[in-house]
Short mmCIF file of C-alpha atoms in Angstrom, two decimals:
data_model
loop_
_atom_site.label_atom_id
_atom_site.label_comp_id
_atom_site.label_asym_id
_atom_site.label_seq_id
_atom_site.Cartn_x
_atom_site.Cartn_y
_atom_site.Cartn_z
CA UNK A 3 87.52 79.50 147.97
CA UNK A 4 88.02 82.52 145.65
CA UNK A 5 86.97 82.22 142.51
CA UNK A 6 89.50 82.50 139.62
CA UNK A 7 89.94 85.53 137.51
CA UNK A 8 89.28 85.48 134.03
CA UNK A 9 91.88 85.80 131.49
CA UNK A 10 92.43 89.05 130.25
CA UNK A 11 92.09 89.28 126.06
CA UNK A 12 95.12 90.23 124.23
CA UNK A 13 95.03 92.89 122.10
CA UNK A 14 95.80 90.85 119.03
CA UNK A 15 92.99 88.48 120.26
CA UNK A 16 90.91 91.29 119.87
CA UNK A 17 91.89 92.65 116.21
CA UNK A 18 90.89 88.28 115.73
CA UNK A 19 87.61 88.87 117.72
CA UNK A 20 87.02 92.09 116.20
CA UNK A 21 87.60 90.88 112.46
CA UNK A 22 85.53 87.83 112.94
CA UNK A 23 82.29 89.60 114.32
CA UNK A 24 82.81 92.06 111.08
CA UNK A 25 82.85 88.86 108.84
CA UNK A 26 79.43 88.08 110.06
CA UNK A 27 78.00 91.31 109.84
CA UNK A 28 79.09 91.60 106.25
CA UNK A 29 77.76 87.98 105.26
CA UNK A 30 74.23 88.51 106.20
CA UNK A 31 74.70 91.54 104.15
CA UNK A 32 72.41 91.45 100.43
CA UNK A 33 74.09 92.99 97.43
CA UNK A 34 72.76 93.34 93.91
CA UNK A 35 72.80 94.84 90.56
CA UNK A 36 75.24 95.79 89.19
CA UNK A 37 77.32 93.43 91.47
CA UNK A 38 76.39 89.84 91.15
CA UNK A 39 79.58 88.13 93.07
CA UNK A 40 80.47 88.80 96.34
CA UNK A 41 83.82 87.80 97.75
CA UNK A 42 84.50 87.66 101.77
CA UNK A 43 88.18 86.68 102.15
CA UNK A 44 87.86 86.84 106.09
CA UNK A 45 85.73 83.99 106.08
CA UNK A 46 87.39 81.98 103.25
CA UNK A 47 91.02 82.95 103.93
CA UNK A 48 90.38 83.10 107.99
CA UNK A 49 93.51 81.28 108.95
CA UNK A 50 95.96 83.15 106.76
CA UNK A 51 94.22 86.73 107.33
CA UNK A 52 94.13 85.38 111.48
CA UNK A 53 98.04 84.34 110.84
CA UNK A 54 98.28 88.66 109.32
CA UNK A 55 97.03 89.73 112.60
CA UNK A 56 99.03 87.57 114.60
CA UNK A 57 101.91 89.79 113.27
CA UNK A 58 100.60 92.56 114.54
CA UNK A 59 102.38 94.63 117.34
CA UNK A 60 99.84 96.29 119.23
CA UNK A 61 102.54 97.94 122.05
CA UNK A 62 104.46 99.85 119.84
CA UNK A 63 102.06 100.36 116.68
CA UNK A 64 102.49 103.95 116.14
CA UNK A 65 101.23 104.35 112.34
CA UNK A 66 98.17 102.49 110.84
CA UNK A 67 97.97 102.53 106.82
CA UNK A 68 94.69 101.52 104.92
CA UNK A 69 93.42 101.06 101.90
CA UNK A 70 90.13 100.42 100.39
CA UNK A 71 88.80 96.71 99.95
CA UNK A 72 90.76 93.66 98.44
CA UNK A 73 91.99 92.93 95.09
CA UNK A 74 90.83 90.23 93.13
CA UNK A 75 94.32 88.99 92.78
CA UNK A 76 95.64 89.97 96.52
CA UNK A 77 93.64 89.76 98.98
CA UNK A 78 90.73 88.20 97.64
CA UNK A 79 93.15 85.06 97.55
CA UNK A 80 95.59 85.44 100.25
CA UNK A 81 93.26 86.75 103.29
CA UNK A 82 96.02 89.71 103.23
CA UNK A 83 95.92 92.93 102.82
CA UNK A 84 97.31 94.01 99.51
CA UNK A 85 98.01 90.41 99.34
CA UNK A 86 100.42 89.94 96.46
CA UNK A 87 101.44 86.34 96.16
CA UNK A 88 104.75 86.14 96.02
CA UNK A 89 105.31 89.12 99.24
CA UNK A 90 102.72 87.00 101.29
CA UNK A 91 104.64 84.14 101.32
CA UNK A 92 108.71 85.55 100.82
CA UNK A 93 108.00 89.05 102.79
CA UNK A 94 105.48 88.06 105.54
CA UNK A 95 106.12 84.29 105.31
CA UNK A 96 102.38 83.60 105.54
CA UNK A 97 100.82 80.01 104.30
CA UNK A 98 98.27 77.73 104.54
CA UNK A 99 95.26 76.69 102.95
CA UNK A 100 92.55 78.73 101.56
CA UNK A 101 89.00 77.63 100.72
CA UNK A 102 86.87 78.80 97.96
CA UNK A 103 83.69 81.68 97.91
CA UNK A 104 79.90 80.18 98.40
CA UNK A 105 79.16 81.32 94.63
CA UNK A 106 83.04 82.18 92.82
CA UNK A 107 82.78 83.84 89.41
CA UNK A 108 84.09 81.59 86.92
CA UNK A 109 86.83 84.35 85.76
CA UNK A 110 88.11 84.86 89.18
CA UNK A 111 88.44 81.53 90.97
CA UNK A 112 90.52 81.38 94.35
CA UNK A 113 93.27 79.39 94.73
CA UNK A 114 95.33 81.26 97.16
CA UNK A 115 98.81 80.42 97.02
CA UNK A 116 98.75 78.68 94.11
CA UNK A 117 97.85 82.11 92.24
CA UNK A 118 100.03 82.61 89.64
CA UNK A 119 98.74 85.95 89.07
CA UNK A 120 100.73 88.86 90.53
CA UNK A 121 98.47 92.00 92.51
CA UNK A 122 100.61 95.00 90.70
CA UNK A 123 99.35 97.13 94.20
CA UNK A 124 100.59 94.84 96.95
CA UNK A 125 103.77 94.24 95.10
CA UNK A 126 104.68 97.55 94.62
CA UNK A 127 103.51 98.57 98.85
CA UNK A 128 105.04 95.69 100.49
CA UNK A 129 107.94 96.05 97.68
CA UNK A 130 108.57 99.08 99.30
CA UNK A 131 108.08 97.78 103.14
CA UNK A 132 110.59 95.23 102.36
CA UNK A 133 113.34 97.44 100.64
CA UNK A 134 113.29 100.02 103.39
CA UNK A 135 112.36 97.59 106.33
CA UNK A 136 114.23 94.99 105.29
CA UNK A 137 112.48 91.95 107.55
CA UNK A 138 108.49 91.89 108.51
CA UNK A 139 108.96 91.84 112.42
CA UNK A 140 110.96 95.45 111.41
CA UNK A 141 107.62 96.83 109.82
CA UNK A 142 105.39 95.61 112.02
CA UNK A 143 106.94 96.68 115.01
CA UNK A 144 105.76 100.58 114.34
CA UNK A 145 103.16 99.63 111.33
CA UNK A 146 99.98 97.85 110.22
CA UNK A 147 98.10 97.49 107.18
CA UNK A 148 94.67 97.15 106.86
CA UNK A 149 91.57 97.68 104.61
CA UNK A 150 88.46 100.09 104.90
CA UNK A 151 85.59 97.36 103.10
CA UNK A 152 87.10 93.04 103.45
CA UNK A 153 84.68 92.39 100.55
CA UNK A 154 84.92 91.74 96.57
CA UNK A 155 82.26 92.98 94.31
CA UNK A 156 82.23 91.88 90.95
CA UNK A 157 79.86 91.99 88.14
CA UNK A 158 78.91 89.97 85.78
CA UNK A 159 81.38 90.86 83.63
CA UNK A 160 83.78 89.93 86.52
CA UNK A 161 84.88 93.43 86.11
CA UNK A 162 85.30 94.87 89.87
CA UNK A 163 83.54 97.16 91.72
CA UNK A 164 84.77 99.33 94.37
CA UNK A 165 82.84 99.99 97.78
CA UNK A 166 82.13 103.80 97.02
CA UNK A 167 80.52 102.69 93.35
CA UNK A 168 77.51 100.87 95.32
CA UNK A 169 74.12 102.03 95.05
CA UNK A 170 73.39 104.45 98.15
CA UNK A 171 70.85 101.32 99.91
CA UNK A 172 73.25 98.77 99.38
CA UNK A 173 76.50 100.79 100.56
CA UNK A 174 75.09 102.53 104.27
CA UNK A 175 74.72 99.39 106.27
CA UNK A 176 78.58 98.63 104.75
CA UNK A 177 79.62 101.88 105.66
CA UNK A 178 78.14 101.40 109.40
CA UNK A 179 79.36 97.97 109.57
CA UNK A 180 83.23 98.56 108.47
CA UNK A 181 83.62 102.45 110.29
CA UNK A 182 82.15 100.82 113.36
CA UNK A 183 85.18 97.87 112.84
CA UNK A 184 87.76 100.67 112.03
CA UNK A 185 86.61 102.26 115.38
CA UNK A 186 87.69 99.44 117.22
CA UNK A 187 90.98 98.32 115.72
CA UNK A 188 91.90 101.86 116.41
CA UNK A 189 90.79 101.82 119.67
CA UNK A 190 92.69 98.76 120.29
CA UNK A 191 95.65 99.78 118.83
CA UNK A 192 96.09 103.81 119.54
CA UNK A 193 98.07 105.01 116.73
CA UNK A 194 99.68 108.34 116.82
CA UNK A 195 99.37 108.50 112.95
CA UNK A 196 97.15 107.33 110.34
CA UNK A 197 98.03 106.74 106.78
CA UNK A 198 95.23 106.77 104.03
CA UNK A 199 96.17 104.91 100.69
CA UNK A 200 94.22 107.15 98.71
CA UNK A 201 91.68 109.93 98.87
CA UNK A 202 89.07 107.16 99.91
CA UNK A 203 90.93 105.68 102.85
CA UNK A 204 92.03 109.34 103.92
CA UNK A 205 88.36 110.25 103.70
CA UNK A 206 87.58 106.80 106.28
CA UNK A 207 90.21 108.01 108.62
CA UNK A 208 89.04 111.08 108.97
CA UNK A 209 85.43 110.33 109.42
CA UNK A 210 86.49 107.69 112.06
CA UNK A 211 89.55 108.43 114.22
CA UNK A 212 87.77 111.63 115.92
CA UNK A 213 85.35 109.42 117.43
CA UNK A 214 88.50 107.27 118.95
CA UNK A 215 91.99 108.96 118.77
CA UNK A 216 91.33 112.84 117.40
CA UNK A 217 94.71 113.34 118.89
CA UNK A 218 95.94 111.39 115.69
CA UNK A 219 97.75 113.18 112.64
CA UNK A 220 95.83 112.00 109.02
CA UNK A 221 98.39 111.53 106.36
CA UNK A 222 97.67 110.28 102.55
CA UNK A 223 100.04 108.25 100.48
CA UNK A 224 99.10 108.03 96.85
CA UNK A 225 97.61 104.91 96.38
CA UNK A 226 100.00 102.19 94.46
CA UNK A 227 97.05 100.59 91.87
CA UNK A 228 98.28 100.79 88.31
CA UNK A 229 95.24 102.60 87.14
CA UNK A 230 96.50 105.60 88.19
CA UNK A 231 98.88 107.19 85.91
CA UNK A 232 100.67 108.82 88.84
CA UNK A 233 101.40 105.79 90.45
CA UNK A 234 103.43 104.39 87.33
CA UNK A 235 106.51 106.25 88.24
CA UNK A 236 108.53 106.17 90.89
CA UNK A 237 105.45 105.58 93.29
CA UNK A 238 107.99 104.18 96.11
CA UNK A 239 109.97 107.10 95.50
CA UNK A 240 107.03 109.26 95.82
CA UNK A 241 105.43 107.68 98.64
CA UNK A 242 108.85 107.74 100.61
CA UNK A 243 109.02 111.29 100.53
CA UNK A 244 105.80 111.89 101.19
CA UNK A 245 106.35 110.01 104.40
CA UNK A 246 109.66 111.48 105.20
CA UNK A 247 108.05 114.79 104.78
CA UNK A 248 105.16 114.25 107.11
CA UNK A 249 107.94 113.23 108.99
CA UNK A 250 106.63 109.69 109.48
CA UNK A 251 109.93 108.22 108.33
#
């Protein structure tokens, strides 16, 4: 008798596979000063960041945007990138339940959908993916989001700290750990163009996609956080012709 074949992974089970061997690799991690709270929204938010991926379209993906880590009020509670509340759950029509951190700071407690705080970043990107897309199968059919670092850093303070602030020890095995997940999701997905959301996430692709796809074009987008003065006005209008010009859009 012949033995049966083996199923063959989809290539969304593999961005799941991918994401969840990352989570592990970051949560045997050790950070310290100045951070003293570490967030890790793939393990905490797993079923709503899983249900994120599931609307991925691997066949037809054609242009990957990323940004840099999550947001205390985003993704840090939805398990979505740039996860702003209200376009998780009216945009992308994501739910579900989301536990709390091992150790949450007591100025930044996860709720997940019951934050009534609003991500000024992720509103203003998937703003813009819903006003020119119109529906999220319409994005997703020729895009996908995701971010560089899936952790939080905080300190004491609970003011945040960004991957690239790290001491030089503490950031290397990150940096190995999340270029060596970026490899993969691009090597499972073969975009023709890749999309930094800032001068960080350009600086990931390009250290990244030669090893992978080097026949893909590197774009930047200025990034949509408030704390750029830049990005206060008219950043869709901005970002759309930057896109139309690269001739993305």
């Amino acid at each position: 008798m012949s033995k049966s074949k083996s199923p063959i992974e989809s290539p969304v089970e593999a961005l799941i596979d991918a994401t969840m061997m990352l989570s592990k690799r970051v949560d045997a991690m050790q950070f310290g000063d100045p951070v003293t709270h570490v967030y890790n929204p793939l393990s905490y938010a797993a079923d709503l960041h899983h249900q994120y991926l599931r609307m991925c379209q691997p066949a037809s993906c054609k242009i990957v945007l990323l940004g840099m880590n999550p947001g205390p009020w985003g993704m840090a509670q939805t398990g979505v990138p740039f996860g702003e509340i209200a376009a998780v759950r009216d945009f992308l029509k994501i739910d579900g339940v989301v536990a709390s951190p091992p150790d949450p700071h007591p100025k930044r407690p996860v709720v997940g959908m019951a934050c009534e705080k609003s991500e000024v970043s992720g509103r203003r990107l998937w703003g813009l993916f819903q006003k020119k897309f119109g529906t999220a199968s319409s994005f997703f059919k020729h895009h996908f989001v995701l971010n560089y670092c899936p952790l939080v850093f905080m300190e004491s303070s609970a003011r945040n700290r960004t991957p690239d602030k790290l001491p030089a020890d503490q950031r290397k095995p990150l940096d190995e750990a999340c270029d060596q997940h970026l490899a993969e999701y691009l090597r499972i997905l073969q975009p023709k163009h890749l999309v930094g959301i800032g001068v960080y996430a350009e600086k990931c692709f390009q250290r990244v996609a030669p090893t992978v796809c080097d026949d893909a074009s590197i774009h930047r987008v200025l990034h949509p956080s408030p704390a750029s003065p830049a990005a206060n006005t008219d950043w869709a209008g901005k970002v759309t012709a930057t896109m139309i010009d690269a001739g993305l859009w």
